[in-house]
Amino acid sequence: MFAAVLALGIAAPVASAEPPTTHEILNEKPSGFWTSNRPAVGGAYRWRLLGIGVVLVALTGFGMLRLIRRANAERAERR
């Protein structure tokens, strides 16, 4: 067992990666959330993303409320 671990440790090369020193500037694409590394002008996507998040939270909360009410009703029937 020790020999296998030692052989694997010697045979496996050491992987290393350097982070990029510069970022690609995308001038041909519009500014935005996924399309470019330039910031959106005036926070163009901020309100849309906030709205999507609020809707998802509301749907999740509504679903949980229904599940809790159903579980409480089933528990009350068994008593």
PDB file of N, CA and C in Angstrom:
ATOM      1  N   MET A   1       0.832  -1.184   0.000  1.00  0.00           N
ATOM      2  CA  MET A   1       0.000   0.000   0.000  1.00  0.00           C
ATOM      3  C   MET A   1       0.880   1.253   0.000  1.00  0.00           C
ATOM      4  N   PHE A   2       1.859   1.275   0.899  1.00  0.00           N
ATOM      5  CA  PHE A   2       2.741   2.430   0.986  1.00  0.00           C
ATOM      6  C   PHE A   2       3.502   2.640  -0.322  1.00  0.00           C
ATOM      7  N   ALA A   3       3.923   1.550  -0.946  1.00  0.00           N
ATOM      8  CA  ALA A   3       4.669   1.645  -2.203  1.00  0.00           C
ATOM      9  C   ALA A   3       3.803   2.225  -3.313  1.00  0.00           C
ATOM     10  N   ALA A   4       2.519   1.847  -3.338  1.00  0.00           N
ATOM     11  CA  ALA A   4       1.612   2.377  -4.365  1.00  0.00           C
ATOM     12  C   ALA A   4       1.407   3.880  -4.178  1.00  0.00           C
ATOM     13  N   VAL A   5       1.221   4.303  -2.944  1.00  0.00           N
ATOM     14  CA  VAL A   5       1.043   5.728  -2.658  1.00  0.00           C
ATOM     15  C   VAL A   5       2.311   6.503  -2.997  1.00  0.00           C
ATOM     16  N   LEU A   6       3.461   5.939  -2.658  1.00  0.00           N
ATOM     17  CA  LEU A   6       4.731   6.583  -2.958  1.00  0.00           C
ATOM     18  C   LEU A   6       4.954   6.679  -4.460  1.00  0.00           C
ATOM     19  N   ALA A   7       4.647   5.614  -5.193  1.00  0.00           N
ATOM     20  CA  ALA A   7       4.820   5.616  -6.645  1.00  0.00           C
ATOM     21  C   ALA A   7       3.881   6.622  -7.300  1.00  0.00           C
ATOM     22  N   LEU A   8       2.658   6.698  -6.811  1.00  0.00           N
ATOM     23  CA  LEU A   8       1.698   7.657  -7.361  1.00  0.00           C
ATOM     24  C   LEU A   8       2.138   9.088  -7.072  1.00  0.00           C
ATOM     25  N   GLY A   9       2.672   9.297  -5.893  1.00  0.00           N
ATOM     26  CA  GLY A   9       3.140  10.634  -5.530  1.00  0.00           C
ATOM     27  C   GLY A   9       4.336  11.072  -6.347  1.00  0.00           C
ATOM     28  N   ILE A  10       5.199  10.147  -6.689  1.00  0.00           N
ATOM     29  CA  ILE A  10       6.378  10.480  -7.491  1.00  0.00           C
ATOM     30  C   ILE A  10       5.995  10.644  -8.956  1.00  0.00           C
ATOM     31  N   ALA A  11       5.109   9.761  -9.451  1.00  0.00           N
ATOM     32  CA  ALA A  11       4.756   9.755 -10.870  1.00  0.00           C
ATOM     33  C   ALA A  11       3.831  10.910 -11.243  1.00  0.00           C
ATOM     34  N   ALA A  12       3.002  11.364 -10.321  1.00  0.00           N
ATOM     35  CA  ALA A  12       2.036  12.411 -10.636  1.00  0.00           C
ATOM     36  C   ALA A  12       2.745  13.763 -10.699  1.00  0.00           C
ATOM     37  N   PRO A  13       2.632  14.442 -11.818  1.00  0.00           N
ATOM     38  CA  PRO A  13       3.260  15.770 -11.899  1.00  0.00           C
ATOM     39  C   PRO A  13       2.492  16.786 -11.062  1.00  0.00           C
ATOM     40  N   VAL A  14       3.192  17.786 -10.630  1.00  0.00           N
ATOM     41  CA  VAL A  14       2.575  18.835  -9.835  1.00  0.00           C
ATOM     42  C   VAL A  14       1.875  19.800 -10.782  1.00  0.00           C
ATOM     43  N   ALA A  15       0.581  19.988 -10.561  1.00  0.00           N
ATOM     44  CA  ALA A  15      -0.203  20.888 -11.418  1.00  0.00           C
ATOM     45  C   ALA A  15      -0.186  22.285 -10.807  1.00  0.00           C
ATOM     46  N   SER A  16       0.061  23.261 -11.647  1.00  0.00           N
ATOM     47  CA  SER A  16       0.002  24.643 -11.184  1.00  0.00           C
ATOM     48  C   SER A  16      -0.540  25.500 -12.314  1.00  0.00           C
ATOM     49  N   ALA A  17      -1.274  26.510 -11.944  1.00  0.00           N
ATOM     50  CA  ALA A  17      -1.852  27.418 -12.928  1.00  0.00           C
ATOM     51  C   ALA A  17      -1.710  28.847 -12.414  1.00  0.00           C
ATOM     52  N   GLU A  18      -1.388  29.716 -13.299  1.00  0.00           N
ATOM     53  CA  GLU A  18      -1.258  31.119 -12.947  1.00  0.00           C
ATOM     54  C   GLU A  18      -2.522  31.861 -13.386  1.00  0.00           C
ATOM     55  N   PRO A  19      -3.016  32.764 -12.555  1.00  0.00           N
ATOM     56  CA  PRO A  19      -4.188  33.546 -12.964  1.00  0.00           C
ATOM     57  C   PRO A  19      -3.809  34.518 -14.080  1.00  0.00           C
ATOM     58  N   PRO A  20      -4.769  34.872 -14.910  1.00  0.00           N
ATOM     59  CA  PRO A  20      -4.449  35.818 -15.979  1.00  0.00           C
ATOM     60  C   PRO A  20      -4.098  37.189 -15.403  1.00  0.00           C
ATOM     61  N   THR A  21      -3.159  37.850 -16.041  1.00  0.00           N
ATOM     62  CA  THR A  21      -2.755  39.174 -15.565  1.00  0.00           C
ATOM     63  C   THR A  21      -3.620  40.279 -16.160  1.00  0.00           C
ATOM     64  N   THR A  22      -4.252  40.004 -17.291  1.00  0.00           N
ATOM     65  CA  THR A  22      -5.154  40.988 -17.904  1.00  0.00           C
ATOM     66  C   THR A  22      -6.460  40.296 -18.258  1.00  0.00           C
ATOM     67  N   HIS A  23      -7.507  41.074 -18.375  1.00  0.00           N
ATOM     68  CA  HIS A  23      -8.817  40.558 -18.753  1.00  0.00           C
ATOM     69  C   HIS A  23      -9.153  41.045 -20.148  1.00  0.00           C
ATOM     70  N   GLU A  24      -9.870  40.204 -20.867  1.00  0.00           N
ATOM     71  CA  GLU A  24     -10.292  40.564 -22.220  1.00  0.00           C
ATOM     72  C   GLU A  24     -11.355  41.650 -22.144  1.00  0.00           C
ATOM     73  N   ILE A  25     -11.185  42.705 -22.901  1.00  0.00           N
ATOM     74  CA  ILE A  25     -12.165  43.785 -22.961  1.00  0.00           C
ATOM     75  C   ILE A  25     -13.061  43.528 -24.163  1.00  0.00           C
ATOM     76  N   LEU A  26     -14.349  43.372 -23.916  1.00  0.00           N
ATOM     77  CA  LEU A  26     -15.295  43.079 -24.983  1.00  0.00           C
ATOM     78  C   LEU A  26     -15.985  44.369 -25.406  1.00  0.00           C
ATOM     79  N   ASN A  27     -15.476  45.008 -26.427  1.00  0.00           N
ATOM     80  CA  ASN A  27     -16.039  46.281 -26.871  1.00  0.00           C
ATOM     81  C   ASN A  27     -17.214  46.109 -27.819  1.00  0.00           C
ATOM     82  N   GLU A  28     -17.280  44.984 -28.547  1.00  0.00           N
ATOM     83  CA  GLU A  28     -18.319  44.806 -29.544  1.00  0.00           C
ATOM     84  C   GLU A  28     -19.652  44.389 -28.939  1.00  0.00           C
ATOM     85  N   LYS A  29     -19.645  43.859 -27.737  1.00  0.00           N
ATOM     86  CA  LYS A  29     -20.874  43.391 -27.109  1.00  0.00           C
ATOM     87  C   LYS A  29     -21.456  44.483 -26.219  1.00  0.00           C
ATOM     88  N   PRO A  30     -22.774  44.485 -26.033  1.00  0.00           N
ATOM     89  CA  PRO A  30     -23.383  45.486 -25.149  1.00  0.00           C
ATOM     90  C   PRO A  30     -23.027  45.219 -23.693  1.00  0.00           C
ATOM     91  N   SER A  31     -23.079  46.244 -22.882  1.00  0.00           N
ATOM     92  CA  SER A  31     -22.808  46.048 -21.464  1.00  0.00           C
ATOM     93  C   SER A  31     -23.963  45.287 -20.851  1.00  0.00           C
ATOM     94  N   GLY A  32     -23.679  44.495 -19.869  1.00  0.00           N
ATOM     95  CA  GLY A  32     -24.748  43.748 -19.233  1.00  0.00           C
ATOM     96  C   GLY A  32     -24.240  42.703 -18.283  1.00  0.00           C
ATOM     97  N   PHE A  33     -25.134  41.865 -17.850  1.00  0.00           N
ATOM     98  CA  PHE A  33     -24.827  40.921 -16.784  1.00  0.00           C
ATOM     99  C   PHE A  33     -23.954  39.772 -17.264  1.00  0.00           C
ATOM    100  N   TRP A  34     -24.386  39.046 -18.324  1.00  0.00           N
ATOM    101  CA  TRP A  34     -23.613  37.909 -18.807  1.00  0.00           C
ATOM    102  C   TRP A  34     -22.886  38.202 -20.107  1.00  0.00           C
ATOM    103  N   THR A  35     -23.170  39.299 -20.742  1.00  0.00           N
ATOM    104  CA  THR A  35     -22.665  39.506 -22.091  1.00  0.00           C
ATOM    105  C   THR A  35     -21.328  40.212 -22.145  1.00  0.00           C
ATOM    106  N   SER A  36     -20.915  40.872 -21.113  1.00  0.00           N
ATOM    107  CA  SER A  36     -19.710  41.678 -21.190  1.00  0.00           C
ATOM    108  C   SER A  36     -19.103  41.848 -19.810  1.00  0.00           C
ATOM    109  N   ASN A  37     -17.843  42.246 -19.796  1.00  0.00           N
ATOM    110  CA  ASN A  37     -17.212  42.557 -18.520  1.00  0.00           C
ATOM    111  C   ASN A  37     -17.311  44.045 -18.205  1.00  0.00           C
ATOM    112  N   ARG A  38     -18.016  44.796 -19.052  1.00  0.00           N
ATOM    113  CA  ARG A  38     -18.284  46.201 -18.743  1.00  0.00           C
ATOM    114  C   ARG A  38     -19.542  46.284 -17.886  1.00  0.00           C
ATOM    115  N   PRO A  39     -19.622  47.191 -16.932  1.00  0.00           N
ATOM    116  CA  PRO A  39     -20.820  47.283 -16.097  1.00  0.00           C
ATOM    117  C   PRO A  39     -22.012  47.780 -16.908  1.00  0.00           C
ATOM    118  N   ALA A  40     -23.193  47.342 -16.506  1.00  0.00           N
ATOM    119  CA  ALA A  40     -24.413  47.780 -17.181  1.00  0.00           C
ATOM    120  C   ALA A  40     -24.631  49.262 -16.910  1.00  0.00           C
ATOM    121  N   VAL A  41     -24.988  49.996 -17.925  1.00  0.00           N
ATOM    122  CA  VAL A  41     -25.195  51.436 -17.808  1.00  0.00           C
ATOM    123  C   VAL A  41     -26.461  51.681 -16.994  1.00  0.00           C
ATOM    124  N   GLY A  42     -26.332  52.404 -15.895  1.00  0.00           N
ATOM    125  CA  GLY A  42     -27.488  52.734 -15.064  1.00  0.00           C
ATOM    126  C   GLY A  42     -28.077  51.541 -14.337  1.00  0.00           C
ATOM    127  N   GLY A  43     -27.346  50.461 -14.196  1.00  0.00           N
ATOM    128  CA  GLY A  43     -27.879  49.274 -13.524  1.00  0.00           C
ATOM    129  C   GLY A  43     -29.037  48.663 -14.280  1.00  0.00           C
ATOM    130  N   ALA A  44     -28.889  48.517 -15.597  1.00  0.00           N
ATOM    131  CA  ALA A  44     -29.984  48.096 -16.459  1.00  0.00           C
ATOM    132  C   ALA A  44     -30.586  46.759 -16.056  1.00  0.00           C
ATOM    133  N   TYR A  45     -29.799  45.850 -15.532  1.00  0.00           N
ATOM    134  CA  TYR A  45     -30.309  44.523 -15.189  1.00  0.00           C
ATOM    135  C   TYR A  45     -30.663  44.388 -13.720  1.00  0.00           C
ATOM    136  N   ARG A  46     -30.375  45.382 -12.931  1.00  0.00           N
ATOM    137  CA  ARG A  46     -30.555  45.272 -11.486  1.00  0.00           C
ATOM    138  C   ARG A  46     -32.013  45.016 -11.108  1.00  0.00           C
ATOM    139  N   TRP A  47     -32.934  45.804 -11.637  1.00  0.00           N
ATOM    140  CA  TRP A  47     -34.334  45.679 -11.249  1.00  0.00           C
ATOM    141  C   TRP A  47     -34.960  44.403 -11.805  1.00  0.00           C
ATOM    142  N   ARG A  48     -34.558  43.993 -12.997  1.00  0.00           N
ATOM    143  CA  ARG A  48     -35.079  42.756 -13.575  1.00  0.00           C
ATOM    144  C   ARG A  48     -34.641  41.557 -12.730  1.00  0.00           C
ATOM    145  N   LEU A  49     -33.378  41.519 -12.347  1.00  0.00           N
ATOM    146  CA  LEU A  49     -32.883  40.414 -11.519  1.00  0.00           C
ATOM    147  C   LEU A  49     -33.507  40.438 -10.124  1.00  0.00           C
ATOM    148  N   LEU A  50     -33.709  41.630  -9.576  1.00  0.00           N
ATOM    149  CA  LEU A  50     -34.368  41.738  -8.278  1.00  0.00           C
ATOM    150  C   LEU A  50     -35.792  41.214  -8.370  1.00  0.00           C
ATOM    151  N   GLY A  51     -36.496  41.555  -9.444  1.00  0.00           N
ATOM    152  CA  GLY A  51     -37.866  41.079  -9.634  1.00  0.00           C
ATOM    153  C   GLY A  51     -37.927  39.570  -9.747  1.00  0.00           C
ATOM    154  N   ILE A  52     -36.997  38.977 -10.486  1.00  0.00           N
ATOM    155  CA  ILE A  52     -36.953  37.521 -10.614  1.00  0.00           C
ATOM    156  C   ILE A  52     -36.711  36.884  -9.245  1.00  0.00           C
ATOM    157  N   GLY A  53     -35.820  37.461  -8.470  1.00  0.00           N
ATOM    158  CA  GLY A  53     -35.541  36.934  -7.136  1.00  0.00           C
ATOM    159  C   GLY A  53     -36.742  37.030  -6.216  1.00  0.00           C
ATOM    160  N   VAL A  54     -37.459  38.153  -6.264  1.00  0.00           N
ATOM    161  CA  VAL A  54     -38.645  38.325  -5.416  1.00  0.00           C
ATOM    162  C   VAL A  54     -39.720  37.310  -5.795  1.00  0.00           C
ATOM    163  N   VAL A  55     -39.922  37.093  -7.093  1.00  0.00           N
ATOM    164  CA  VAL A  55     -40.919  36.115  -7.541  1.00  0.00           C
ATOM    165  C   VAL A  55     -40.535  34.713  -7.084  1.00  0.00           C
ATOM    166  N   LEU A  56     -39.267  34.348  -7.205  1.00  0.00           N
ATOM    167  CA  LEU A  56     -38.832  33.020  -6.759  1.00  0.00           C
ATOM    168  C   LEU A  56     -39.019  32.835  -5.254  1.00  0.00           C
ATOM    169  N   VAL A  57     -38.717  33.861  -4.482  1.00  0.00           N
ATOM    170  CA  VAL A  57     -38.903  33.774  -3.030  1.00  0.00           C
ATOM    171  C   VAL A  57     -40.389  33.663  -2.696  1.00  0.00           C
ATOM    172  N   ALA A  58     -41.237  34.417  -3.392  1.00  0.00           N
ATOM    173  CA  ALA A  58     -42.676  34.360  -3.141  1.00  0.00           C
ATOM    174  C   ALA A  58     -43.238  32.978  -3.479  1.00  0.00           C
ATOM    175  N   LEU A  59     -42.820  32.407  -4.617  1.00  0.00           N
ATOM    176  CA  LEU A  59     -43.290  31.068  -4.989  1.00  0.00           C
ATOM    177  C   LEU A  59     -42.836  30.015  -3.986  1.00  0.00           C
ATOM    178  N   THR A  60     -41.594  30.117  -3.543  1.00  0.00           N
ATOM    179  CA  THR A  60     -41.082  29.172  -2.558  1.00  0.00           C
ATOM    180  C   THR A  60     -41.832  29.312  -1.239  1.00  0.00           C
ATOM    181  N   GLY A  61     -42.056  30.529  -0.802  1.00  0.00           N
ATOM    182  CA  GLY A  61     -42.795  30.760   0.440  1.00  0.00           C
ATOM    183  C   GLY A  61     -44.227  30.259   0.356  1.00  0.00           C
ATOM    184  N   PHE A  62     -44.891  30.493  -0.772  1.00  0.00           N
ATOM    185  CA  PHE A  62     -46.255  30.024  -0.957  1.00  0.00           C
ATOM    186  C   PHE A  62     -46.301  28.503  -0.921  1.00  0.00           C
ATOM    187  N   GLY A  63     -45.358  27.854  -1.590  1.00  0.00           N
ATOM    188  CA  GLY A  63     -45.311  26.393  -1.580  1.00  0.00           C
ATOM    189  C   GLY A  63     -45.080  25.839  -0.183  1.00  0.00           C
ATOM    190  N   MET A  64     -44.180  26.446   0.561  1.00  0.00           N
ATOM    191  CA  MET A  64     -43.907  25.991   1.929  1.00  0.00           C
ATOM    192  C   MET A  64     -45.124  26.203   2.825  1.00  0.00           C
ATOM    193  N   LEU A  65     -45.821  27.324   2.663  1.00  0.00           N
ATOM    194  CA  LEU A  65     -47.014  27.592   3.463  1.00  0.00           C
ATOM    195  C   LEU A  65     -48.084  26.537   3.200  1.00  0.00           C
ATOM    196  N   ARG A  66     -48.286  26.164   1.929  1.00  0.00           N
ATOM    197  CA  ARG A  66     -49.261  25.120   1.589  1.00  0.00           C
ATOM    198  C   ARG A  66     -48.865  23.782   2.200  1.00  0.00           C
ATOM    199  N   LEU A  67     -47.569  23.438   2.121  1.00  0.00           N
ATOM    200  CA  LEU A  67     -47.117  22.169   2.699  1.00  0.00           C
ATOM    201  C   LEU A  67     -47.311  22.133   4.212  1.00  0.00           C
ATOM    202  N   ILE A  68     -47.026  23.230   4.889  1.00  0.00           N
ATOM    203  CA  ILE A  68     -47.185  23.287   6.345  1.00  0.00           C
ATOM    204  C   ILE A  68     -48.656  23.168   6.725  1.00  0.00           C
ATOM    205  N   ARG A  69     -49.524  23.883   5.998  1.00  0.00           N
ATOM    206  CA  ARG A  69     -50.963  23.800   6.292  1.00  0.00           C
ATOM    207  C   ARG A  69     -51.490  22.387   6.057  1.00  0.00           C
ATOM    208  N   ARG A  70     -51.047  21.744   4.966  1.00  0.00           N
ATOM    209  CA  ARG A  70     -51.501  20.384   4.679  1.00  0.00           C
ATOM    210  C   ARG A  70     -51.017  19.415   5.763  1.00  0.00           C
ATOM    211  N   ALA A  71     -49.769  19.573   6.194  1.00  0.00           N
ATOM    212  CA  ALA A  71     -49.234  18.694   7.234  1.00  0.00           C
ATOM    213  C   ALA A  71     -49.977  18.897   8.548  1.00  0.00           C
ATOM    214  N   ASN A  72     -50.294  20.144   8.882  1.00  0.00           N
ATOM    215  CA  ASN A  72     -51.035  20.413  10.118  1.00  0.00           C
ATOM    216  C   ASN A  72     -52.443  19.833  10.041  1.00  0.00           C
ATOM    217  N   ALA A  73     -53.100  19.917   8.882  1.00  0.00           N
ATOM    218  CA  ALA A  73     -54.441  19.363   8.726  1.00  0.00           C
ATOM    219  C   ALA A  73     -54.414  17.846   8.850  1.00  0.00           C
ATOM    220  N   GLU A  74     -53.420  17.189   8.251  1.00  0.00           N
ATOM    221  CA  GLU A  74     -53.306  15.738   8.361  1.00  0.00           C
ATOM    222  C   GLU A  74     -53.044  15.323   9.804  1.00  0.00           C
ATOM    223  N   ARG A  75     -52.223  16.074  10.502  1.00  0.00           N
ATOM    224  CA  ARG A  75     -51.941  15.761  11.905  1.00  0.00           C
ATOM    225  C   ARG A  75     -53.194  15.941  12.765  1.00  0.00           C
ATOM    226  N   ALA A  76     -53.997  16.967  12.466  1.00  0.00           N
ATOM    227  CA  ALA A  76     -55.219  17.218  13.229  1.00  0.00           C
ATOM    228  C   ALA A  76     -56.251  16.106  12.978  1.00  0.00           C
ATOM    229  N   GLU A  77     -56.295  15.549  11.770  1.00  0.00           N
ATOM    230  CA  GLU A  77     -57.226  14.466  11.463  1.00  0.00           C
ATOM    231  C   GLU A  77     -56.875  13.204  12.253  1.00  0.00           C
ATOM    232  N   ARG A  78     -55.594  12.937  12.447  1.00  0.00           N
ATOM    233  CA  ARG A  78     -55.168  11.731  13.142  1.00  0.00           C
ATOM    234  C   ARG A  78     -55.461  11.790  14.646  1.00  0.00           C
ATOM    235  N   ARG A  79     -55.643  12.953  15.184  1.00  0.00           N
ATOM    236  CA  ARG A  79     -55.876  13.087  16.640  1.00  0.00           C
ATOM    237  C   ARG A  79     -57.281  12.798  17.003  1.00  0.00           C
TER     238      ARG A  79
END
